[in-house]
Amino acid sequence: ARRAAEAVAGLAEGGADAPRATAALAGDLIDLREALSRAPVAVSEAPSSAPAAAAQARGEKSIRVLASTLASIGRQVELLSLAEARRARRARDVFGHAASVREALHALDEAGRALSGAGVEAGRAELTQASIRLREVAAELARVAREAAREAEQQRLAGAVLREDLRALRMVPAALVLEPLRRAVRDVAGRLGKEVELTVDGGDARLDRQIVDALRDPLLHLVRNAVDHGIEAPAARRSAGKPAAGRVAVRVEARGSRVAIIVEDDGPGLDVAGLRAAAVRQGVLTAEQADRLTDPEAARLVFHAGLSTARAVTEISGRGVGMDVVLETLARLGGTVDVRWEAGRGTRFDLEVPLTLSASAALVFRVGRDVIALPAEAIEHVVLVAPGDLGTVAGRTTARIAGEHVPYVPLARLLRMPESAGPPARQRVALVLMHGGARVAVGVDELVGQQELVISSLGARVAAVQHLAGAGVLDDGRVVGVLSAAELVRRAQPGTAPGRGEGARRVVVADDSLTTRSAMKALLEMAGYAVIPAADGEEALQILRESGADLVVSDVQMPRLDGFALTRKVKADPRLRRTPVVLVTSLEAAEDRAAGLAAGADGYLVKREVERGQLLDLVRQLLPHA
């Protein structure tokens, strides 16, 4: 394993040692294969699957590998992907330099002939020698370019084999995440006095271990909600002409390079009217906005943080926490979630995720002066739109694409960037995106190309920038933002619900208690604010200095930097001193309150006042236009 890691590092560095590293890696893979063939069979703790059973039937051996080791190798292979692209780019650059030298040589020959025609003999010998030397340099550059291209191709092939082998190592049966759902269904059904049958299909499908681990909580939320909200009580089912036992089905379906996990029940379907009423009651939408929503748009309110249609808060329902976790997890994985229902017949949630989280193809394009990327799998079509293809339908700009009118919005307008000045181009480049059953075309200025990108998370400090899914490094070393197709489609839709979108006010919540921090985050997000959590005052101050915020809600007793010190630093900073600070603490003595106000806090609440709703009242007073 150590030699293989060194060989991968050699490939990533490139240069003259790359072919030697390729050969060494091939030898190490052969040695590893022989070692695996001699290794004893390990007892697996995972549920049995058809692929595993087939492998045992063929007499193949297996060994245990630490997940951390696979993760480390995965990171190195992702770096190798970047090195491959850079090496191929360098080869193209050398070809370009060789062509430039040939052009210079041609110009030099023309100058020599012109001098000869004019009868000028002085310097002709030197000119001839320079031409000979340039021809030698051009030939050498061409040779180096061919070798560089050949080595880049060898590295690409070795990297492709390595990525496929690593992908196979990381794949585990979907049963690992599906089988534990049976106990969750039994427990919830038993508490509610319901009869529920769970059927699971497709457990033999294999997914990336990281994706399987990330899907545990979302699937648990979905099946618990299916039993609680989706399945009626036995008496109600019998009166509706249904069997007393409800049915919840979970199945996995392969969809090319992606996989779908479908959760459906045979209950009464989504209560869309109840979702609209809950959104109005809890301040998520106004009554007018709720009425303007179509049924599919209203159905997606089920994913809004803090929104619940439950009449009472119990251990299972009513807290408004859960379905937003599903949406956020799927977005983080580069997946999508869609909801469909049929009145009286049931509800279906369709989750779609990539098979693996390794480097993926991305389309790179330019908007104004900025270069941006989108995952290629999120783009349905790339088309050229002429001015005659643009029109309006129901007051919205649309583009006629393949005989269909698709909503059209310039990407610069969606991202609130300056739009290109000057006369409109004869044809515009448009990317057709599909998400959650909605389809839109976004206009960009220029296509740069397609590249393999390793998409990295941007961390908690920019979590409120909803349109960014991460960042990647191009083969020329430039860092580009990678957009979230789901957020772009959401912004392009009419009647988009307010909340954590582009118009939300930013609030930093600092508390070293995860439970308290999450509770205040859910409360503020339910009211339509974009919340950026921080684990202590030091992290909150760094967020404020790097990206700013409209308001700070902070605990007092925190490690590194407490609430009083944070308030003093915020009020002493010329750029931040106008930012309101609300201190929330269990310290309710008069001297503690006086100390907080003396530090410059704009509000001081004890935690029982937060529970009575006074935090939201105070935030709305301090941000009157939110």
XYZ file of C-alpha atoms in Angstrom, residues 164-577:
414
model
C -12.403 2.079 -11.277
C -10.628 -0.238 -8.811
C -11.070 2.262 -5.984
C -14.721 2.730 -6.897
C -15.219 -1.039 -6.691
C -13.543 -1.088 -3.257
C -15.816 1.670 -1.953
C -19.048 0.131 -3.215
C -21.244 -1.599 -0.636
C -24.730 -3.125 -0.920
C -27.659 -0.764 -0.413
C -29.010 -3.289 2.105
C -26.695 -1.686 4.678
C -28.972 1.351 4.772
C -32.272 -0.357 3.880
C -32.440 -3.212 6.382
C -32.302 -1.008 9.544
C -35.511 0.681 8.327
C -37.523 -2.393 9.291
C -36.982 -1.814 13.004
C -37.835 1.909 12.665
C -41.151 1.028 10.990
C -41.999 -1.555 13.670
C -41.202 0.891 16.498
C -43.182 3.833 15.097
C -46.147 1.676 14.063
C -46.231 0.087 17.523
C -46.260 3.474 19.279
C -49.071 4.765 17.049
C -51.159 1.588 17.139
C -50.981 1.159 13.357
C -50.485 -1.911 11.221
C -47.747 -1.311 8.649
C -45.967 -3.667 6.269
C -42.566 -2.603 4.929
C -41.253 -4.055 1.670
C -37.638 -3.484 0.622
C -36.385 -4.154 -2.887
C -33.030 -3.586 -4.578
C -30.799 -4.157 -1.547
C -28.269 -5.883 -3.816
C -27.546 -2.614 -5.679
C -24.113 -1.260 -4.775
C -23.433 2.354 -3.780
C -20.483 4.384 -2.574
C -20.013 3.820 1.170
C -20.024 7.601 1.815
C -23.398 7.923 0.095
C -24.822 4.964 2.035
C -23.708 6.518 5.334
C -25.104 9.942 4.392
C -28.498 8.468 3.404
C -29.190 6.783 6.758
C -30.850 9.778 8.447
C -32.839 10.986 5.390
C -34.298 7.529 4.769
C -35.087 7.131 8.461
C -36.950 10.478 8.409
C -38.879 9.449 5.302
C -40.088 6.081 6.582
C -40.986 7.531 10.000
C -43.026 10.260 8.294
C -44.605 7.693 5.987
C -45.839 5.698 8.988
C -46.850 8.724 11.045
C -48.343 11.067 8.417
C -48.834 8.750 5.451
C -50.568 5.691 6.891
C -54.051 6.039 8.386
C -55.244 4.281 11.531
C -56.732 0.794 10.883
C -60.320 1.996 11.406
C -59.902 4.907 8.973
C -58.366 2.585 6.371
C -61.230 0.104 6.647
C -63.792 2.891 6.274
C -61.952 4.030 3.117
C -62.129 0.518 1.675
C -58.458 -0.232 2.229
C -56.804 -3.145 4.039
C -56.289 -2.454 7.730
C -52.532 -2.862 7.318
C -50.835 -0.012 5.521
C -47.962 -0.506 3.100
C -44.632 1.329 2.918
C -42.292 0.329 0.103
C -38.624 1.254 -0.321
C -36.810 0.242 -3.478
C -33.545 1.029 -5.240
C -33.367 1.515 -9.020
C -30.269 1.992 -11.186
C -30.408 4.999 -13.535
C -27.172 4.991 -15.521
C -24.466 6.775 -13.519
C -27.012 7.581 -10.802
C -29.277 5.555 -8.549
C -32.803 6.273 -7.325
C -34.202 5.347 -3.916
C -37.987 5.495 -3.859
C -40.065 5.640 -0.668
C -43.831 5.364 -1.123
C -46.888 4.593 0.954
C -50.538 3.821 0.228
C -51.976 6.458 2.561
C -54.249 9.417 1.717
C -51.562 11.474 -0.058
C -50.103 14.856 0.835
C -52.326 17.398 2.560
C -51.433 20.312 0.259
C -54.076 22.573 1.748
C -52.690 21.817 5.207
C -49.168 22.700 4.051
C -50.374 26.047 2.684
C -52.227 26.790 5.926
C -49.215 25.800 8.059
C -46.923 28.005 5.968
C -49.222 30.990 6.506
C -49.771 30.198 10.192
C -46.029 29.925 10.894
C -45.088 33.035 8.909
C -43.301 31.269 6.071
C -45.647 32.747 3.434
C -48.351 35.358 3.309
C -51.851 34.177 2.479
C -51.563 35.781 -0.965
C -48.249 34.033 -1.696
C -49.663 30.695 -0.546
C -52.682 31.045 -2.833
C -50.439 31.755 -5.833
C -48.483 28.511 -5.387
C -49.359 25.635 -7.685
C -49.978 22.260 -6.024
C -46.487 20.901 -6.936
C -44.880 24.084 -5.537
C -46.976 23.860 -2.380
C -46.010 20.199 -1.987
C -42.335 21.169 -1.760
C -43.146 23.210 1.364
C -42.851 19.860 3.113
C -39.063 20.351 2.915
C -39.088 23.808 4.529
C -37.213 23.927 7.841
C -39.495 24.291 10.847
C -42.734 23.714 8.934
C -45.043 21.032 10.316
C -48.708 20.176 9.810
C -48.876 18.118 13.015
C -51.541 19.292 15.456
C -49.439 18.424 18.506
C -45.745 18.027 19.273
C -44.769 14.433 20.092
C -41.571 12.378 20.014
C -42.353 11.553 16.386
C -43.992 14.669 14.893
C -44.638 18.347 15.243
C -41.134 19.729 15.624
C -40.726 20.690 11.972
C -37.288 19.052 11.882
C -36.532 16.183 9.535
C -37.726 16.761 5.991
C -35.400 19.762 5.608
C -32.563 17.390 6.557
C -33.549 15.194 3.601
C -33.326 18.113 1.174
C -30.045 19.448 2.580
C -28.382 16.013 2.571
C -29.399 15.311 -1.012
C -28.103 18.721 -2.113
C -24.787 18.048 -0.359
C -24.472 14.717 -2.178
C -25.231 16.305 -5.556
C -28.594 14.541 -5.632
C -32.241 15.528 -5.941
C -35.489 14.718 -4.182
C -38.954 14.949 -5.681
C -42.371 14.359 -4.138
C -45.514 13.133 -5.879
C -48.872 12.132 -4.498
C -52.340 11.035 -5.502
C -55.284 11.942 -3.293
C -56.503 8.869 -1.451
C -53.865 6.640 -3.034
C -50.540 7.568 -1.419
C -47.348 9.609 -1.532
C -44.015 8.914 -3.224
C -40.605 10.462 -2.527
C -38.045 9.955 -5.285
C -34.421 10.404 -4.172
C -31.695 10.371 -6.823
C -27.968 10.347 -6.009
C -24.751 9.652 -7.925
C -23.277 6.148 -7.661
C -20.022 7.564 -6.311
C -18.615 10.838 -4.967
C -15.352 10.746 -6.922
C -14.241 13.350 -9.471
C -16.978 14.141 -11.971
C -17.318 15.899 -15.307
C -18.250 19.561 -15.128
C -19.135 22.115 -17.790
C -17.107 25.319 -17.446
C -18.510 28.594 -18.797
C -18.096 32.339 -18.509
C -20.572 34.898 -17.172
C -19.238 38.427 -17.504
C -15.637 38.276 -16.267
C -16.236 35.239 -14.033
C -15.578 31.611 -14.919
C -18.064 29.222 -13.283
C -18.851 25.495 -13.473
C -21.876 23.210 -13.242
C -21.856 19.397 -12.873
C -22.364 17.982 -16.367
C -24.984 15.513 -15.145
C -27.200 18.430 -14.055
C -27.328 19.818 -17.607
C -29.911 18.286 -19.907
C -28.962 20.216 -23.080
C -26.659 22.991 -24.253
C -28.374 25.008 -26.978
C -27.950 28.200 -28.989
C -30.933 30.529 -28.608
C -31.593 33.157 -31.285
C -33.534 36.362 -30.460
C -36.486 34.976 -32.446
C -36.633 31.961 -30.096
C -37.347 34.180 -27.081
C -40.888 35.153 -26.177
C -43.219 35.579 -23.222
C -45.788 33.213 -21.781
C -47.950 34.452 -18.891
C -45.599 37.422 -18.470
C -42.434 35.287 -18.197
C -39.571 35.116 -20.683
C -39.357 31.729 -22.358
C -37.121 30.123 -24.960
C -38.420 27.795 -27.639
C -36.298 24.633 -27.368
C -37.146 21.540 -29.432
C -40.655 22.913 -29.985
C -41.279 23.462 -26.255
C -41.427 26.766 -24.376
C -38.984 26.610 -21.445
C -38.593 29.431 -18.862
C -35.461 31.424 -19.734
C -33.369 33.573 -17.367
C -29.829 34.949 -17.848
C -27.593 33.359 -15.221
C -26.140 36.762 -14.308
C -29.628 37.916 -13.322
C -30.220 34.810 -11.172
C -26.920 35.350 -9.348
C -27.378 39.146 -9.139
C -24.208 39.745 -11.160
C -23.664 42.614 -13.628
C -25.077 41.620 -16.998
C -22.975 41.948 -20.139
C -23.110 45.405 -21.685
C -23.340 46.070 -25.397
C -25.720 44.935 -28.119
C -27.277 41.466 -27.717
C -25.504 38.644 -29.519
C -27.107 37.036 -32.544
C -27.224 33.767 -30.637
C -27.013 33.114 -26.930
C -25.699 30.007 -25.190
C -28.307 28.462 -22.873
C -27.974 25.559 -20.439
C -31.176 23.570 -19.958
C -31.391 22.355 -16.338
C -33.836 19.852 -14.850
C -34.559 19.421 -11.144
C -37.541 18.131 -9.221
C -39.678 17.915 -12.346
C -39.020 21.600 -13.207
C -37.094 22.601 -16.334
C -35.435 25.969 -17.020
C -32.905 27.442 -19.456
C -30.207 29.745 -18.079
C -28.220 31.999 -20.406
C -24.413 32.236 -20.182
C -21.929 34.332 -22.179
C -19.480 31.691 -23.399
C -18.657 27.996 -23.034
C -15.078 27.335 -21.885
C -15.138 23.530 -22.068
C -15.667 20.336 -20.063
C -13.252 19.111 -17.398
C -12.998 16.482 -14.675
C -13.396 18.423 -11.432
C -12.951 17.373 -7.824
C -15.732 19.350 -6.118
C -14.784 20.382 -2.591
C -17.102 21.706 0.102
C -16.758 25.384 1.023
C -17.514 24.850 4.712
C -19.907 26.435 7.174
C -18.770 30.027 6.590
C -20.475 30.211 3.200
C -23.316 27.795 3.981
C -25.843 30.580 3.446
C -24.697 31.062 -0.159
C -27.305 28.643 -1.431
C -26.347 28.762 -5.110
C -22.812 27.428 -4.474
C -22.418 23.650 -4.208
C -18.632 23.818 -3.801
C -15.460 24.735 -5.638
C -13.014 23.032 -7.984
C -9.576 23.652 -9.485
C -9.202 23.905 -13.275
C -6.269 22.420 -15.142
C -4.674 25.877 -15.369
C -4.782 26.287 -11.574
C -7.752 28.657 -11.394
C -10.306 28.024 -8.641
C -13.915 28.122 -9.870
C -17.189 28.059 -8.029
C -19.448 25.084 -8.775
C -23.120 26.046 -8.831
C -26.059 24.106 -7.413
C -28.450 23.246 -10.244
C -31.253 22.663 -7.724
C -30.939 26.216 -6.360
C -30.775 27.760 -9.843
C -33.961 25.955 -10.878
C -35.645 27.021 -7.630
C -34.728 30.676 -8.171
C -35.985 30.600 -11.745
C -39.433 29.383 -10.685
C -42.334 31.840 -10.265
C -43.737 32.292 -6.783
C -40.571 31.016 -5.099
C -41.164 30.778 -1.387
C -39.151 33.252 0.663
C -36.696 31.921 3.182
C -33.125 30.812 2.765
C -32.876 32.166 -0.756
C -31.176 35.159 -2.205
C -33.356 37.721 -0.383
C -33.044 36.342 3.153
C -31.331 38.392 5.886
C -28.200 36.707 7.269
C -28.067 35.883 10.981
C -25.038 34.358 12.738
C -26.005 32.087 15.649
C -23.088 31.397 18.038
C -23.502 28.784 20.770
C -21.225 25.952 21.908
C -24.257 23.720 22.563
C -25.272 21.891 19.376
C -28.817 21.344 20.695
C -29.392 25.028 21.501
C -27.708 26.170 18.284
C -29.882 23.854 16.162
C -33.073 24.918 17.954
C -32.412 28.636 17.386
C -31.375 27.929 13.783
C -34.676 26.135 13.095
C -36.652 28.931 14.793
C -35.019 31.690 12.732
C -35.111 29.760 9.454
C -38.812 29.131 9.957
C -39.210 32.920 10.102
C -37.361 33.320 6.796
C -33.805 34.200 7.885
C -30.621 32.679 6.449
C -28.785 31.271 9.476
C -25.020 30.676 9.687
C -24.142 28.590 12.783
C -20.910 29.074 14.754
C -19.582 26.832 17.535
C -18.091 29.709 19.584
C -17.406 33.434 19.547
C -14.077 33.113 17.731
C -15.695 31.299 14.798
C -18.571 33.796 14.740
C -16.137 36.728 14.607
C -14.234 35.133 11.733
C -17.478 34.603 9.797
C -18.453 38.241 10.358
C -15.087 39.544 9.173
C -14.997 37.295 6.102
C -18.574 37.423 4.826
C -20.559 39.736 7.106
C -24.099 39.329 8.465
C -27.164 41.410 9.302
C -27.407 40.343 12.951
C -25.659 38.172 15.575
C -27.365 35.978 18.178
C -24.811 34.712 20.703
C -24.573 32.724 23.903
C -22.522 34.321 26.696
C -20.580 31.365 28.120
C -18.498 29.890 25.263
C -14.916 28.639 24.872
C -12.167 30.698 23.177
C -14.266 33.895 22.969
C -17.342 34.441 25.138
C -20.396 36.486 24.228
C -19.316 39.627 26.093
C -15.891 39.664 24.388
C -17.485 38.926 21.007
C -19.847 41.882 21.439
C -16.994 44.222 22.352
C -14.942 43.132 19.317
C -17.923 43.552 16.966
C -18.705 47.032 18.276
C -15.028 48.051 18.127
C -14.661 47.055 14.475
C -15.523 50.009 12.156
C -16.920 47.629 9.521
C -19.093 45.644 11.973
C -20.145 48.096 14.661
